[in-house]
Amino acid sequence: MKAVILAGGEATRLRPLTCNTPKIMVPVLNRPFLEHVIGYLKQHGIGEVILAVGGVPAQVESYFGEGSELGVHIAYSTEDSPLGTAGAVKNAEALLDDSFLVFNGDIFTDLDLTAMMRQHRQSKVMATLALTPVDDPTVYGVVETDSRGMVTRFVEKPSPDKVTTNMINAGIYILQPDILHHIPPDAFCMFERDVFPTLLESGTTIFSYPAHGYWIDIGTPEKYLRLQHDLLRNPRERDVEFEGEGYVHASARIEGPVVIGKGCSIGRGCTIQGPAVLGAGCRIEEDALIEGAVLWQDCRIRKETRLKNCLVASRCDIGDASEVLDGCILGDDVLIGNNNKLCKGIRIWPGKAIEPGAISF
Ligand code: GTP
């Protein structure tokens, strides 16, 4: 079965991380997110991937090419302007000839795709939708089903008093090529808002595949950080993992789970408290503390600085005795002068420089 991975969205909610980096390339444990997705699809026997994107981002092409290094084949389907989830699949019609999978490109899950494909084949329906339970369905597309698992209604972002189920559209569909006749060419069209509700109204059976395992979309910084904490804490995962050579001062304390990219240096008296990720080439200077944070590559964290539960993109330089705390996000190449205190989700855009002592709340 071929998989269409939808990756042509704007990724606005993940900014400033995605100002220079497409969402599928943001690193998760120091590897592009898409590499994790492709590994998952391969585990379920899917080796043909169609990446539906606006233009092909140079970073994607140079890292993944046609996929041979990962043992898959990647074809690119491009849109001049965003066509929506269904429009993007219609746009790839020439590449689709049999049942196919559609996968939102920002989902990480352990859902049993093999079982879902089996159910789809046996049921002979036009569409099977994966559903997943969430704590707060009011910000998602809720899917109601009957006792046999047939979809009965779609409710987009229901108000709390209208919530009838916590099962939401998981952004994973198995479809028959016939569905493409129900999607207009070269027009913006969404599966969840346009195609599926219209099919239901016309009496087409849509089947659900409820899954109760791990599922998260990395659409927001909080969830992007949470995924990495979850993976690091997974008992099958690592404790303290060095991805290559580097330098750690004898007095530094590193408590896992932590992933440390190659070429990092960790100075005298530093503490790295997991779950945390250091990208390749990061330099952590004396007495700095890093706890619960994810750093991309080549960052410099100067003396006595504290980073806690924050996201720091590539090549940031954080001055002496500064603090970057809960939910703060720094884009690429941000310079934070000495003695700044950033907390409560402050976002700093790529290339910005903050004067010493300028932020102190
Ligand atoms: P936000 O701007 O933060 O909402 O991000 P997004 O648009 O990337 O995410 P959204 O949750 O809206 O989309 C879910 C998935 O569908 C993401 O993987 C998107 O890349 C993808 N997607 C959304 N719209 C399009 C589109 O018009 N074309 C293509 N090819 N993919 C899309």
mmCIF file of N, CA, C and O in Angstrom, residues 233-271:
data_model
loop_
_atom_site.group_PDB
_atom_site.id
_atom_site.type_symbol
_atom_site.label_atom_id
_atom_site.label_comp_id
_atom_site.label_asym_id
_atom_site.label_seq_id
_atom_site.Cartn_x
_atom_site.Cartn_y
_atom_site.Cartn_z
ATOM 1 N N ARG A 233 11.362 9.013 28.079
ATOM 2 C CA ARG A 233 10.976 8.299 29.304
ATOM 3 C C ARG A 233 10.524 6.870 29.026
ATOM 4 O O ARG A 233 10.374 6.083 29.949
ATOM 5 N N ASN A 234 10.285 6.570 27.740
ATOM 6 C CA ASN A 234 9.864 5.220 27.380
ATOM 7 C C ASN A 234 10.916 4.239 27.897
ATOM 8 O O ASN A 234 12.086 4.372 27.571
ATOM 9 N N PRO A 235 10.494 3.259 28.708
ATOM 10 C CA PRO A 235 11.490 2.374 29.327
ATOM 11 C C PRO A 235 12.377 1.642 28.334
ATOM 12 O O PRO A 235 13.495 1.259 28.664
ATOM 13 N N ARG A 236 11.892 1.474 27.110
ATOM 14 C CA ARG A 236 12.748 0.770 26.142
ATOM 15 C C ARG A 236 13.809 1.695 25.560
ATOM 16 O O ARG A 236 14.680 1.295 24.828
ATOM 17 N N GLU A 237 13.659 3.009 25.863
ATOM 18 C CA GLU A 237 14.596 3.955 25.264
ATOM 19 C C GLU A 237 15.827 4.125 26.140
ATOM 20 O O GLU A 237 16.001 3.492 27.154
ATOM 21 N N ARG A 238 16.629 5.078 25.784
ATOM 22 C CA ARG A 238 17.949 5.259 26.372
ATOM 23 C C ARG A 238 17.942 5.928 27.753
ATOM 24 O O ARG A 238 16.969 6.545 28.156
ATOM 25 N N ASP A 239 19.103 5.821 28.409
ATOM 26 C CA ASP A 239 19.322 6.534 29.657
ATOM 27 C C ASP A 239 20.137 7.787 29.301
ATOM 28 O O ASP A 239 19.571 8.834 29.021
ATOM 29 N N VAL A 240 21.488 7.670 29.254
ATOM 30 C CA VAL A 240 22.276 8.792 28.743
ATOM 31 C C VAL A 240 22.927 8.294 27.462
ATOM 32 O O VAL A 240 23.694 7.342 27.486
ATOM 33 N N GLU A 241 22.566 8.901 26.338
ATOM 34 C CA GLU A 241 23.068 8.409 25.059
ATOM 35 C C GLU A 241 23.914 9.484 24.391
ATOM 36 O O GLU A 241 23.441 10.589 24.148
ATOM 37 N N PHE A 242 25.158 9.139 24.111
ATOM 38 C CA PHE A 242 26.032 10.038 23.349
ATOM 39 C C PHE A 242 26.008 9.572 21.905
ATOM 40 O O PHE A 242 26.291 8.416 21.623
ATOM 41 N N GLU A 243 25.689 10.482 20.984
ATOM 42 C CA GLU A 243 25.594 10.066 19.577
ATOM 43 C C GLU A 243 26.942 10.105 18.860
ATOM 44 O O GLU A 243 27.039 9.742 17.703
ATOM 45 N N GLY A 244 27.957 10.592 19.545
ATOM 46 C CA GLY A 244 29.286 10.637 18.935
ATOM 47 C C GLY A 244 30.234 11.183 19.962
ATOM 48 O O GLY A 244 29.874 11.354 21.131
ATOM 49 N N GLU A 245 31.447 11.463 19.531
ATOM 50 C CA GLU A 245 32.435 11.949 20.500
ATOM 51 C C GLU A 245 32.124 13.363 20.937
ATOM 52 O O GLU A 245 31.513 14.137 20.200
ATOM 53 N N GLY A 246 32.562 13.697 22.153
ATOM 54 C CA GLY A 246 32.365 15.039 22.669
ATOM 55 C C GLY A 246 33.204 15.195 23.911
ATOM 56 O O GLY A 246 34.098 14.381 24.168
ATOM 57 N N TYR A 247 32.910 16.225 24.694
ATOM 58 C CA TYR A 247 33.707 16.474 25.902
ATOM 59 C C TYR A 247 32.762 16.705 27.081
ATOM 60 O O TYR A 247 31.820 17.501 26.988
ATOM 61 N N VAL A 248 33.015 16.007 28.169
ATOM 62 C CA VAL A 248 32.242 16.240 29.392
ATOM 63 C C VAL A 248 33.237 16.427 30.535
ATOM 64 O O VAL A 248 34.064 15.541 30.785
ATOM 65 N N HIS A 249 33.200 17.550 31.209
ATOM 66 C CA HIS A 249 34.105 17.789 32.335
ATOM 67 C C HIS A 249 33.781 16.802 33.460
ATOM 68 O O HIS A 249 32.612 16.472 33.681
ATOM 69 N N ALA A 250 34.824 16.375 34.163
ATOM 70 C CA ALA A 250 34.648 15.345 35.192
ATOM 71 C C ALA A 250 33.650 15.776 36.269
ATOM 72 O O ALA A 250 32.991 14.931 36.890
ATOM 73 N N SER A 251 33.493 17.062 36.493
ATOM 74 C CA SER A 251 32.590 17.517 37.557
ATOM 75 C C SER A 251 31.156 17.728 37.065
ATOM 76 O O SER A 251 30.280 18.071 37.856
ATOM 77 N N ALA A 252 30.916 17.556 35.772
ATOM 78 C CA ALA A 252 29.551 17.761 35.250
ATOM 79 C C ALA A 252 28.676 16.576 35.664
ATOM 80 O O ALA A 252 29.157 15.446 35.800
ATOM 81 N N ARG A 253 27.392 16.858 35.861
ATOM 82 C CA ARG A 253 26.465 15.798 36.276
ATOM 83 C C ARG A 253 25.420 15.628 35.173
ATOM 84 O O ARG A 253 24.770 16.609 34.789
ATOM 85 N N ILE A 254 25.287 14.423 34.672
ATOM 86 C CA ILE A 254 24.285 14.180 33.616
ATOM 87 C C ILE A 254 23.350 13.087 34.100
ATOM 88 O O ILE A 254 23.791 11.969 34.379
ATOM 89 N N GLU A 255 22.089 13.416 34.228
ATOM 90 C CA GLU A 255 21.106 12.422 34.670
ATOM 91 C C GLU A 255 20.090 12.171 33.576
ATOM 92 O O GLU A 255 19.406 13.098 33.139
ATOM 93 N N GLY A 256 20.005 10.913 33.131
ATOM 94 C CA GLY A 256 19.116 10.584 32.031
ATOM 95 C C GLY A 256 17.655 10.687 32.420
ATOM 96 O O GLY A 256 17.350 10.924 33.586
ATOM 97 N N PRO A 257 16.784 10.522 31.428
ATOM 98 C CA PRO A 257 17.109 10.204 30.040
ATOM 99 C C PRO A 257 17.531 11.445 29.256
ATOM 100 O O PRO A 257 16.823 12.453 29.269
ATOM 101 N N VAL A 258 18.680 11.306 28.588
ATOM 102 C CA VAL A 258 19.238 12.429 27.847
ATOM 103 C C VAL A 258 19.846 11.898 26.544
ATOM 104 O O VAL A 258 20.472 10.834 26.551
ATOM 105 N N VAL A 259 19.661 12.643 25.460
ATOM 106 C CA VAL A 259 20.372 12.342 24.213
ATOM 107 C C VAL A 259 21.311 13.516 23.939
ATOM 108 O O VAL A 259 20.879 14.671 23.965
ATOM 109 N N ILE A 260 22.585 13.212 23.710
ATOM 110 C CA ILE A 260 23.588 14.255 23.488
ATOM 111 C C ILE A 260 24.202 14.046 22.109
ATOM 112 O O ILE A 260 24.831 13.008 21.828
ATOM 113 N N GLY A 261 24.002 15.024 21.226
ATOM 114 C CA GLY A 261 24.487 14.916 19.846
ATOM 115 C C GLY A 261 25.999 14.920 19.779
ATOM 116 O O GLY A 261 26.682 15.262 20.755
ATOM 117 N N LYS A 262 26.531 14.572 18.615
ATOM 118 C CA LYS A 262 27.990 14.473 18.511
ATOM 119 C C LYS A 262 28.640 15.863 18.589
ATOM 120 O O LYS A 262 28.037 16.860 18.194
ATOM 121 N N GLY A 263 29.849 15.863 19.159
ATOM 122 C CA GLY A 263 30.627 17.096 19.202
ATOM 123 C C GLY A 263 30.158 18.102 20.245
ATOM 124 O O GLY A 263 30.532 19.264 20.186
ATOM 125 N N CYS A 264 29.347 17.677 21.222
ATOM 126 C CA CYS A 264 28.927 18.608 22.283
ATOM 127 C C CYS A 264 30.040 18.732 23.315
ATOM 128 O O CYS A 264 30.802 17.790 23.535
ATOM 129 N N SER A 265 30.097 19.890 23.967
ATOM 130 C CA SER A 265 31.006 19.979 25.111
ATOM 131 C C SER A 265 30.223 20.484 26.318
ATOM 132 O O SER A 265 29.402 21.400 26.203
ATOM 133 N N ILE A 266 30.476 19.848 27.455
ATOM 134 C CA ILE A 266 29.722 20.141 28.679
ATOM 135 C C ILE A 266 30.751 20.496 29.751
ATOM 136 O O ILE A 266 31.591 19.676 30.121
ATOM 137 N N GLY A 267 30.696 21.742 30.217
ATOM 138 C CA GLY A 267 31.775 22.288 31.033
ATOM 139 C C GLY A 267 31.702 21.955 32.506
ATOM 140 O O GLY A 267 30.786 21.263 32.980
ATOM 141 N N ARG A 268 32.626 22.517 33.242
ATOM 142 C CA ARG A 268 32.794 22.275 34.675
ATOM 143 C C ARG A 268 31.523 22.667 35.439
ATOM 144 O O ARG A 268 30.951 23.739 35.214
ATOM 145 N N GLY A 269 31.089 21.762 36.294
ATOM 146 C CA GLY A 269 29.981 22.077 37.196
ATOM 147 C C GLY A 269 28.602 22.124 36.543
ATOM 148 O O GLY A 269 27.624 22.495 37.193
ATOM 149 N N CYS A 270 28.504 21.747 35.293
ATOM 150 C CA CYS A 270 27.182 21.779 34.621
ATOM 151 C C CYS A 270 26.293 20.646 35.122
ATOM 152 O O CYS A 270 26.789 19.592 35.517
ATOM 153 N N THR A 271 24.980 20.868 35.030
ATOM 154 C CA THR A 271 24.032 19.777 35.277
ATOM 155 C C THR A 271 23.123 19.654 34.068
ATOM 156 O O THR A 271 22.540 20.647 33.621
#
